[in-house]
Amino acid sequence: MKYVLPLTHPLLATENVSITLSGLQILEDVSIGVPEGTVTGLIGPNGAGKTTVFNIMSGFLTPDSGNVRFDGKKLKHIKTHHLTKLGISRTLQGVGLFASLTALENVMLGGSARVKSGIVADSLGMPWADHEQNKLRAKAMETLTEFGIADVADRYPSELPYPVQKRVAIARSLISDPKVLLLDEPAGGISAGDMTELGRMIKSWTPERTVLLVEHHMELVMEVCDLIWVLDAGKVIASGTPEEVRTNPAVLAAYLGDEGVGH
Amino acid sequence: MKTLRSFPGNRIVWHAIIVGVVWLLLLLLNNNIDPLYSAYLALVAMYATAMFGMTILVGLSGQVSLGNGALMAVGGYVFALTSMNWQTVPFFGWEWNAVWSMVFAGLGGVLIGGIIGGLAARLKGPYLAGLTLGVAVGVPAITNRFPELLGGENGLMLTVPYPAGGYAAMDAGGEIAGEADGDVVVDPGTDEGATGEDQQYAELDLTEFDQGNDSFAEGDLLTEGDLLTEENFDAGSDQFAEDDLLTEEDFGTGTDLGIDETAADPGGDAGGDAAGFDGAGQDESELAGGGLIDAFDSEFIIERWQASMAIAVACIVAFAALNLVRGRQGRVWKAVRDDPVAAAVVGISPSGSKVSAFVVSSLFAALAGAVFAQILSFIGPGAFGLGLSLSLLVGIVLGGRASLLGAIIGALLLVWLPELVDGLSGERGWPEQITNNAPNLLYGLLVVVVVLAAPGGITGTFKSWIDKAKGRGRATLS
Amino acid sequence: MTNFVDYLLGGFSNGAVIALMALAIVLVWRSTRMVNFAQVGQAMFTTYVALTVQQSSGSWVLALVVAMAAGLVLGIVVFFLVIRPVKNSDSTGAIIATFGVLIALQAGAGMIWGGDPQGFLTPVDNSGIEFAGRIWPISLYDILVLVVTAALVIGLTLLFTKTNLGLSMRAAAFNPEVARLSGVRVNRMLITGWAIAGATGAVGGVLIAPVSTISPNSFDILLVFAFTAAVIGGLDSLIGAVTFGIGTGLVISLVSGYSDSGNAPIVALVLLALNLLLKPDGVFGHHGARSV
C-alpha cells in the first residue's frame, strides 16, 4: 500500500493529543495517522503510551487536548460501544473473551452493532429476530471456518488453548465488518509458527480493511506493516517504512535504553 | 440443551412446546390434587414468576438486587388500585377487567424498575445491593406515606380477584376443570358456544345473589383454558361487570387469616402464607356447606382457580424468559457480566444491558406481585418487605443463579422447606420458636454453603457433573 | 426555632449509633473491600447476648464488655468461615454470602430469644434533663451514648494513626501486595479489621437497644441508615463515617420531628440515591481504569 508523509487524508488519526493521568503526562502532542488500506504499526518501548493511544481511539479515555478523527470527522465524546457501528473494531490485550459463552457465541456477539431486533421482539420470539440471529450464527460459523477453528465452535474459552482463544477474539472483532481494526498485541503469548500465520492473515485483510497494530514482536511488525509510528515517553519520535524506522538513530536509542529490539 | 441448539430455526417453537406441555401437565396436576396442594402450587408458580426475573438480573446480568420484593409490591398495588373500581369506570370504552389490571401492574413494574435500574446500572456490586436494600426496607414507609391511596399499614383489600370480576367467563359451567384441560388455546367456535351458556349461568348466579347469597358462586364457572382468550375476557366482563357480584366483605372473611399470617411473618414464609390459604379454604367450604348454591360451589375451588391463574402467568413469563435467556439477549447479559469492557468493544452498551435486565426482572416481579395480591385477596406492606426480597435471593441462589430451571427449583424450595420443617416439628414436637425460624436458618446457612461450595446452585452443580462426565470443564456459573 | 434545636439535639445519640454502625461497615470495607451486609445482624445478635448478660447479672457495663467480646469473636468467625473462602473468587457470591449470614443470624436469634421485641434497661436515666427552667430533649443516657461513642472513635483513631498495628492494617488495606513484601501479615490484618468492626457494631447495638427495642429484625433499618452514612462518607473514611453517621441521625431526627418518623427511611433512601447518582463510582475508580 502506498502512502505519502505527511499524510493528507488518513482514515483514522489522532491530532495533537495530550493526556495526563494521575499527574503523569502520558501523551504529549501525539499526532499519528492510519492511511486507508494499510497495515500501520504503533511501536515503542514499554510505557511509551501505545495502549493509551488505543484507549483514546476507542473512547475509554478522553484526551485533555486534541482530537481523534475518523473518516474526516472528529470523534467527540465517543462511547466505546458505538465504535463498531462507526466501523472501528478493536481487540483487547490478552483475549477478553466472554468466559461463559462458547466460541461461536463470542463471535456472534461481535456482530451486536448490526442487530436490529430489540428485547421485545426477542422475548416474544418474533420470527424476524430469530432469523436475524440465525444469519449471524451462520456468518460467525463462516468466520470461524475461515480461521480454521470451526471445530471449537461449541467450546468455552477456558477449554481452548491460548492461541485458539486469540483467534476467536480476532474473529469476533472481524465479524462486524470494520473499516479499521485496532489490534492490541495480537501476537502476545503465541508461538513463532502461529505468528507467521497471523502475519499472513493480517496482510490478507488489506486493502479492504485498514489495520492499526500495537505489537512488541518486531519481526511481525517489520514484516506486515506499511507504515510505522514510534512512540517514546509519550511523544512521536519517528515514522516511516519498516526500513526507515529500523535505521532511525532515535528509535535505536529509545530501544537500547529499554532492552533492545524485540524481546 | 445441545439438541435444542442444533435446531436453531425451531428454537422458539421448541420453547412454545416446552412451555405448553408444562402448562398442560401443571393444569392436570392442579385439578387432580387436594386443594391444599393447589394453594402451594399457586405459591410456587408465583415465586417462580418473580424468580425468572431474578435469574436474569442476578444470574445473567450479575446484579445483586434486593429490590424485587418491592417491585412485586408495585405490581400488587397497581393491580389493587386499577381493579378497585373497574365495575364502574370503563377504560376508554372498554370494560375493565383483571387482565387489564395485570397489564397495568406490569407497566408499573417496568416504569419503577426503569427508574431504579437507570440508577442501578451506574452502580457496582455492593452499592447496588445497598441501594435496593434501602428500597426493600423503605416499602412500608412508602405505603404509610400515602395512607388514603395505599391503605397504609393495613393495606388494601382486593375487590375483584375472582373470575367473574373480570377474568374469563366460563364455558360449560358444570365442567370440572380437569376435563377441560385440553383447550389451553380455545378456538373461537367453542367460545361462542360458551358465551351462550355463560349468559344462562350468569343469570342463575344473579338470582341467587339476589336471594342474599354472598358466596363465591360465580367462581365455579372457571376453567383454565379460558384464561387465554381475550374474547372470553370481554364476554365475561360483559356479563358480570355491571353486577356487583363481589363485595368486599366476601373477601374480607375469606382472607383474614391469610393477612394475619403474612403480616406477622413477612419473611416470605410460604408456610405462613399457606396457612392463610387453609383459612381461606375453610371459609369457602363453610360457605359451600351453607347449601345455598351447592350445585356450583362444590365445583369451584378457590385454590384451584388461584393456582391456574398463577400457572398461566408463570407459563407466559417462562416463555418470554426462555426466549430471552436462550437467545441473543441472554448472551448480551452474560457478556456484560463477564467483561463489561470487552462487551463495550464489541458494540454492546454495558449500562443499557444492565437496565434492560433490571426492567425485565421488574416486569416479571410486578406480574408476580399482582398474582400474589390475587392469591391473598389483599395487599399490604407486611408481605412485601425485606424478607420477601431476601427469599427471592435465597431461592435463586439455591436453585441455580443463572438457570430458569434453577428458578423453578428455588421456588419449590421456598414453599416446600417450611412445610417440611413444619411436618418434622409436628412429629418431634419442637417449640414454635424453633419451628418458625428453622426454615430461615436453613436458608441462610444453605446460601452460604452454596456460594462457597457450589456457586452454580443445584442446577449448576448438576450441569457441571454432566459436563465432567462428558469430559468437559467449564465455569460453573453460566 | 426551639423546635428545630430540640429536634437537632434529640438526633445526636441516634446519630452516634448510626456512626458506630457506619464505622463497622467502613472498617470491613477497608480491610476486605466488601460491604458486610450482615454487620448489623451481627450487632443484633451480640445485643441479644448482652441482654442475656444484663438480665442475669444486672450489670450494664458487663453486658457491654461481653457484647464487644462477642462481636469480636463473631467478626472473626464470619470472616474465617464465610468471607475468606469466597472473597477473591466470586464478588457477586461474596455479597450474597453476607446476606446469607444475615438471614441465618436473624433466624438464629429468633430461635434462641424469640421474635417478640424485648426491652433493654438503661444504666442511667433516659428522660429529658431538666435544666435552665425547661426539659431538654437529651437524657443522661444520651450523654452516656455520646461519651462511649466518642471514646471508641478516639480509640480507633489512635489505633490507626499511632500504633504499629494500625499502620500495618492501613498498609494491608491500601496495597496488600506491597504490604506483604514489607513483612505485614496481610491476612492477620484483615481478620483484625473484621474483629474490630464486629466489636464496634456490638457497641452500637447495645447503645441503641434501650432506645428502640430489640427483635431479630429491628436493626434492619439501622443497616440502611448506616450504609447510607458510610457510602456518603466515601466507604473508606473513618471520619466520613462518623461525620455522616451523626449527620444522618440529625436529618432523621429533623424529619421525624417535622413530619413523621415513618418518613425517615424514605429520606435516607433519597439521600443515598442522590449521593450515588452524583458519584456512582464511589471509591471504585472510573470505568477506564482497567488496564487494557
PDB file of N, CA and C in Angstrom, chain C residues 31-81:
ATOM      1  N   SER C  31     -10.688  -3.294  55.182  1.00  0.00           N
ATOM      2  CA  SER C  31      -9.837  -4.478  55.255  1.00  0.00           C
ATOM      3  C   SER C  31     -10.055  -5.418  54.078  1.00  0.00           C
ATOM      4  N   THR C  32     -11.299  -5.598  53.633  1.00  0.00           N
ATOM      5  CA  THR C  32     -11.502  -6.609  52.586  1.00  0.00           C
ATOM      6  C   THR C  32     -12.184  -6.090  51.334  1.00  0.00           C
ATOM      7  N   ARG C  33     -12.386  -4.784  51.226  1.00  0.00           N
ATOM      8  CA  ARG C  33     -13.040  -4.227  50.029  1.00  0.00           C
ATOM      9  C   ARG C  33     -14.389  -4.867  49.767  1.00  0.00           C
ATOM     10  N   MET C  34     -15.132  -5.083  50.814  1.00  0.00           N
ATOM     11  CA  MET C  34     -16.501  -5.535  50.586  1.00  0.00           C
ATOM     12  C   MET C  34     -17.410  -4.970  51.666  1.00  0.00           C
ATOM     13  N   VAL C  35     -18.695  -4.900  51.341  1.00  0.00           N
ATOM     14  CA  VAL C  35     -19.670  -4.439  52.319  1.00  0.00           C
ATOM     15  C   VAL C  35     -20.231  -5.659  53.035  1.00  0.00           C
ATOM     16  N   ASN C  36     -20.158  -5.651  54.341  1.00  0.00           N
ATOM     17  CA  ASN C  36     -20.720  -6.754  55.110  1.00  0.00           C
ATOM     18  C   ASN C  36     -22.170  -6.436  55.458  1.00  0.00           C
ATOM     19  N   PHE C  37     -23.085  -6.980  54.656  1.00  0.00           N
ATOM     20  CA  PHE C  37     -24.496  -6.690  54.909  1.00  0.00           C
ATOM     21  C   PHE C  37     -24.998  -7.408  56.158  1.00  0.00           C
ATOM     22  N   ALA C  38     -24.171  -8.300  56.694  1.00  0.00           N
ATOM     23  CA  ALA C  38     -24.565  -8.967  57.926  1.00  0.00           C
ATOM     24  C   ALA C  38     -24.115  -8.164  59.154  1.00  0.00           C
ATOM     25  N   GLN C  39     -23.428  -7.056  58.930  1.00  0.00           N
ATOM     26  CA  GLN C  39     -22.832  -6.314  60.041  1.00  0.00           C
ATOM     27  C   GLN C  39     -23.843  -5.992  61.138  1.00  0.00           C
ATOM     28  N   VAL C  40     -24.975  -5.455  60.719  1.00  0.00           N
ATOM     29  CA  VAL C  40     -25.981  -5.059  61.694  1.00  0.00           C
ATOM     30  C   VAL C  40     -26.662  -6.293  62.291  1.00  0.00           C
ATOM     31  N   GLY C  41     -26.710  -7.365  61.504  1.00  0.00           N
ATOM     32  CA  GLY C  41     -27.220  -8.634  62.036  1.00  0.00           C
ATOM     33  C   GLY C  41     -26.320  -9.151  63.144  1.00  0.00           C
ATOM     34  N   GLN C  42     -24.999  -9.037  62.905  1.00  0.00           N
ATOM     35  CA  GLN C  42     -24.060  -9.428  63.954  1.00  0.00           C
ATOM     36  C   GLN C  42     -24.276  -8.586  65.209  1.00  0.00           C
ATOM     37  N   ALA C  43     -24.489  -7.295  65.006  1.00  0.00           N
ATOM     38  CA  ALA C  43     -24.721  -6.411  66.152  1.00  0.00           C
ATOM     39  C   ALA C  43     -25.998  -6.803  66.887  1.00  0.00           C
ATOM     40  N   MET C  44     -27.033  -7.164  66.099  1.00  0.00           N
ATOM     41  CA  MET C  44     -28.294  -7.592  66.716  1.00  0.00           C
ATOM     42  C   MET C  44     -28.046  -8.818  67.603  1.00  0.00           C
ATOM     43  N   PHE C  45     -27.283  -9.750  67.068  1.00  0.00           N
ATOM     44  CA  PHE C  45     -27.022 -10.996  67.792  1.00  0.00           C
ATOM     45  C   PHE C  45     -26.264 -10.723  69.088  1.00  0.00           C
ATOM     46  N   THR C  46     -25.216  -9.906  68.997  1.00  0.00           N
ATOM     47  CA  THR C  46     -24.426  -9.636  70.200  1.00  0.00           C
ATOM     48  C   THR C  46     -25.227  -8.813  71.205  1.00  0.00           C
ATOM     49  N   THR C  47     -26.166  -8.028  70.693  1.00  0.00           N
ATOM     50  CA  THR C  47     -27.007  -7.273  71.620  1.00  0.00           C
ATOM     51  C   THR C  47     -27.904  -8.200  72.424  1.00  0.00           C
ATOM     52  N   TYR C  48     -28.386  -9.251  71.760  1.00  0.00           N
ATOM     53  CA  TYR C  48     -29.158 -10.256  72.498  1.00  0.00           C
ATOM     54  C   TYR C  48     -28.289 -10.910  73.576  1.00  0.00           C
ATOM     55  N   VAL C  49     -27.033 -11.183  73.198  1.00  0.00           N
ATOM     56  CA  VAL C  49     -26.122 -11.753  74.189  1.00  0.00           C
ATOM     57  C   VAL C  49     -25.998 -10.797  75.376  1.00  0.00           C
ATOM     58  N   ALA C  50     -25.825  -9.510  75.043  1.00  0.00           N
ATOM     59  CA  ALA C  50     -25.714  -8.505  76.099  1.00  0.00           C
ATOM     60  C   ALA C  50     -26.969  -8.465  76.955  1.00  0.00           C
ATOM     61  N   LEU C  51     -28.099  -8.589  76.292  1.00  0.00           N
ATOM     62  CA  LEU C  51     -29.371  -8.569  77.018  1.00  0.00           C
ATOM     63  C   LEU C  51     -29.423  -9.712  78.032  1.00  0.00           C
ATOM     64  N   THR C  52     -29.008 -10.880  77.574  1.00  0.00           N
ATOM     65  CA  THR C  52     -28.988 -12.038  78.468  1.00  0.00           C
ATOM     66  C   THR C  52     -28.070 -11.778  79.657  1.00  0.00           C
ATOM     67  N   VAL C  53     -26.897 -11.246  79.365  1.00  0.00           N
ATOM     68  CA  VAL C  53     -25.950 -10.946  80.441  1.00  0.00           C
ATOM     69  C   VAL C  53     -26.539  -9.931  81.404  1.00  0.00           C
ATOM     70  N   GLN C  54     -27.145  -8.908  80.848  1.00  0.00           N
ATOM     71  CA  GLN C  54     -27.701  -7.870  81.714  1.00  0.00           C
ATOM     72  C   GLN C  54     -28.823  -8.421  82.588  1.00  0.00           C
ATOM     73  N   GLN C  55     -29.647  -9.272  81.965  1.00  0.00           N
ATOM     74  CA  GLN C  55     -30.764  -9.817  82.732  1.00  0.00           C
ATOM     75  C   GLN C  55     -30.286 -10.722  83.868  1.00  0.00           C
ATOM     76  N   SER C  56     -29.194 -11.433  83.618  1.00  0.00           N
ATOM     77  CA  SER C  56     -28.759 -12.353  84.666  1.00  0.00           C
ATOM     78  C   SER C  56     -27.839 -11.682  85.680  1.00  0.00           C
ATOM     79  N   SER C  57     -27.039 -10.709  85.211  1.00  0.00           N
ATOM     80  CA  SER C  57     -26.083 -10.109  86.145  1.00  0.00           C
ATOM     81  C   SER C  57     -26.527  -8.742  86.644  1.00  0.00           C
ATOM     82  N   GLY C  58     -27.388  -8.118  85.861  1.00  0.00           N
ATOM     83  CA  GLY C  58     -27.830  -6.788  86.250  1.00  0.00           C
ATOM     84  C   GLY C  58     -26.833  -5.692  85.927  1.00  0.00           C
ATOM     85  N   SER C  59     -25.715  -6.072  85.350  1.00  0.00           N
ATOM     86  CA  SER C  59     -24.700  -5.058  85.090  1.00  0.00           C
ATOM     87  C   SER C  59     -24.685  -4.648  83.621  1.00  0.00           C
ATOM     88  N   TRP C  60     -24.864  -3.351  83.392  1.00  0.00           N
ATOM     89  CA  TRP C  60     -24.854  -2.850  82.029  1.00  0.00           C
ATOM     90  C   TRP C  60     -23.433  -2.867  81.472  1.00  0.00           C
ATOM     91  N   VAL C  61     -22.482  -2.493  82.311  1.00  0.00           N
ATOM     92  CA  VAL C  61     -21.090  -2.431  81.865  1.00  0.00           C
ATOM     93  C   VAL C  61     -20.606  -3.814  81.458  1.00  0.00           C
ATOM     94  N   LEU C  62     -20.932  -4.798  82.284  1.00  0.00           N
ATOM     95  CA  LEU C  62     -20.542  -6.171  81.948  1.00  0.00           C
ATOM     96  C   LEU C  62     -21.176  -6.590  80.626  1.00  0.00           C
ATOM     97  N   ALA C  63     -22.465  -6.225  80.451  1.00  0.00           N
ATOM     98  CA  ALA C  63     -23.174  -6.561  79.216  1.00  0.00           C
ATOM     99  C   ALA C  63     -22.453  -5.946  78.019  1.00  0.00           C
ATOM    100  N   LEU C  64     -22.034  -4.702  78.172  1.00  0.00           N
ATOM    101  CA  LEU C  64     -21.355  -4.010  77.078  1.00  0.00           C
ATOM    102  C   LEU C  64     -20.041  -4.716  76.741  1.00  0.00           C
ATOM    103  N   VAL C  65     -19.299  -5.064  77.784  1.00  0.00           N
ATOM    104  CA  VAL C  65     -17.999  -5.712  77.562  1.00  0.00           C
ATOM    105  C   VAL C  65     -18.185  -7.075  76.902  1.00  0.00           C
ATOM    106  N   VAL C  66     -19.153  -7.827  77.409  1.00  0.00           N
ATOM    107  CA  VAL C  66     -19.405  -9.143  76.824  1.00  0.00           C
ATOM    108  C   VAL C  66     -19.841  -9.001  75.359  1.00  0.00           C
ATOM    109  N   ALA C  67     -20.690  -7.999  75.096  1.00  0.00           N
ATOM    110  CA  ALA C  67     -21.141  -7.781  73.713  1.00  0.00           C
ATOM    111  C   ALA C  67     -19.949  -7.483  72.813  1.00  0.00           C
ATOM    112  N   MET C  68     -19.025  -6.654  73.307  1.00  0.00           N
ATOM    113  CA  MET C  68     -17.847  -6.329  72.494  1.00  0.00           C
ATOM    114  C   MET C  68     -17.034  -7.589  72.209  1.00  0.00           C
ATOM    115  N   ALA C  69     -16.849  -8.382  73.246  1.00  0.00           N
ATOM    116  CA  ALA C  69     -16.082  -9.614  73.058  1.00  0.00           C
ATOM    117  C   ALA C  69     -16.793 -10.531  72.072  1.00  0.00           C
ATOM    118  N   ALA C  70     -18.116 -10.644  72.245  1.00  0.00           N
ATOM    119  CA  ALA C  70     -18.890 -11.496  71.334  1.00  0.00           C
ATOM    120  C   ALA C  70     -18.801 -10.961  69.909  1.00  0.00           C
ATOM    121  N   GLY C  71     -18.840  -9.640  69.764  1.00  0.00           N
ATOM    122  CA  GLY C  71     -18.737  -9.031  68.439  1.00  0.00           C
ATOM    123  C   GLY C  71     -17.407  -9.336  67.788  1.00  0.00           C
ATOM    124  N   LEU C  72     -16.369  -9.260  68.592  1.00  0.00           N
ATOM    125  CA  LEU C  72     -15.018  -9.581  68.135  1.00  0.00           C
ATOM    126  C   LEU C  72     -14.971 -11.009  67.592  1.00  0.00           C
ATOM    127  N   VAL C  73     -15.471 -11.908  68.416  1.00  0.00           N
ATOM    128  CA  VAL C  73     -15.438 -13.322  68.046  1.00  0.00           C
ATOM    129  C   VAL C  73     -16.293 -13.581  66.807  1.00  0.00           C
ATOM    130  N   LEU C  74     -17.500 -12.998  66.804  1.00  0.00           N
ATOM    131  CA  LEU C  74     -18.410 -13.221  65.687  1.00  0.00           C
ATOM    132  C   LEU C  74     -17.791 -12.701  64.387  1.00  0.00           C
ATOM    133  N   GLY C  75     -17.147 -11.544  64.483  1.00  0.00           N
ATOM    134  CA  GLY C  75     -16.479 -10.987  63.309  1.00  0.00           C
ATOM    135  C   GLY C  75     -15.437 -11.942  62.768  1.00  0.00           C
ATOM    136  N   ILE C  76     -14.656 -12.507  63.663  1.00  0.00           N
ATOM    137  CA  ILE C  76     -13.600 -13.432  63.245  1.00  0.00           C
ATOM    138  C   ILE C  76     -14.205 -14.699  62.646  1.00  0.00           C
ATOM    139  N   VAL C  77     -15.252 -15.192  63.306  1.00  0.00           N
ATOM    140  CA  VAL C  77     -15.887 -16.428  62.825  1.00  0.00           C
ATOM    141  C   VAL C  77     -16.449 -16.225  61.416  1.00  0.00           C
ATOM    142  N   VAL C  78     -17.174 -15.123  61.237  1.00  0.00           N
ATOM    143  CA  VAL C  78     -17.768 -14.871  59.925  1.00  0.00           C
ATOM    144  C   VAL C  78     -16.663 -14.729  58.880  1.00  0.00           C
ATOM    145  N   PHE C  79     -15.596 -14.038  59.262  1.00  0.00           N
ATOM    146  CA  PHE C  79     -14.510 -13.857  58.313  1.00  0.00           C
ATOM    147  C   PHE C  79     -13.921 -15.206  57.903  1.00  0.00           C
ATOM    148  N   PHE C  80     -13.636 -16.037  58.898  1.00  0.00           N
ATOM    149  CA  PHE C  80     -12.979 -17.305  58.595  1.00  0.00           C
ATOM    150  C   PHE C  80     -13.877 -18.259  57.822  1.00  0.00           C
ATOM    151  N   LEU C  81     -15.124 -18.372  58.276  1.00  0.00           N
ATOM    152  CA  LEU C  81     -15.992 -19.385  57.683  1.00  0.00           C
ATOM    153  C   LEU C  81     -16.554 -18.954  56.338  1.00  0.00           C
TER     154      LEU C  81
END
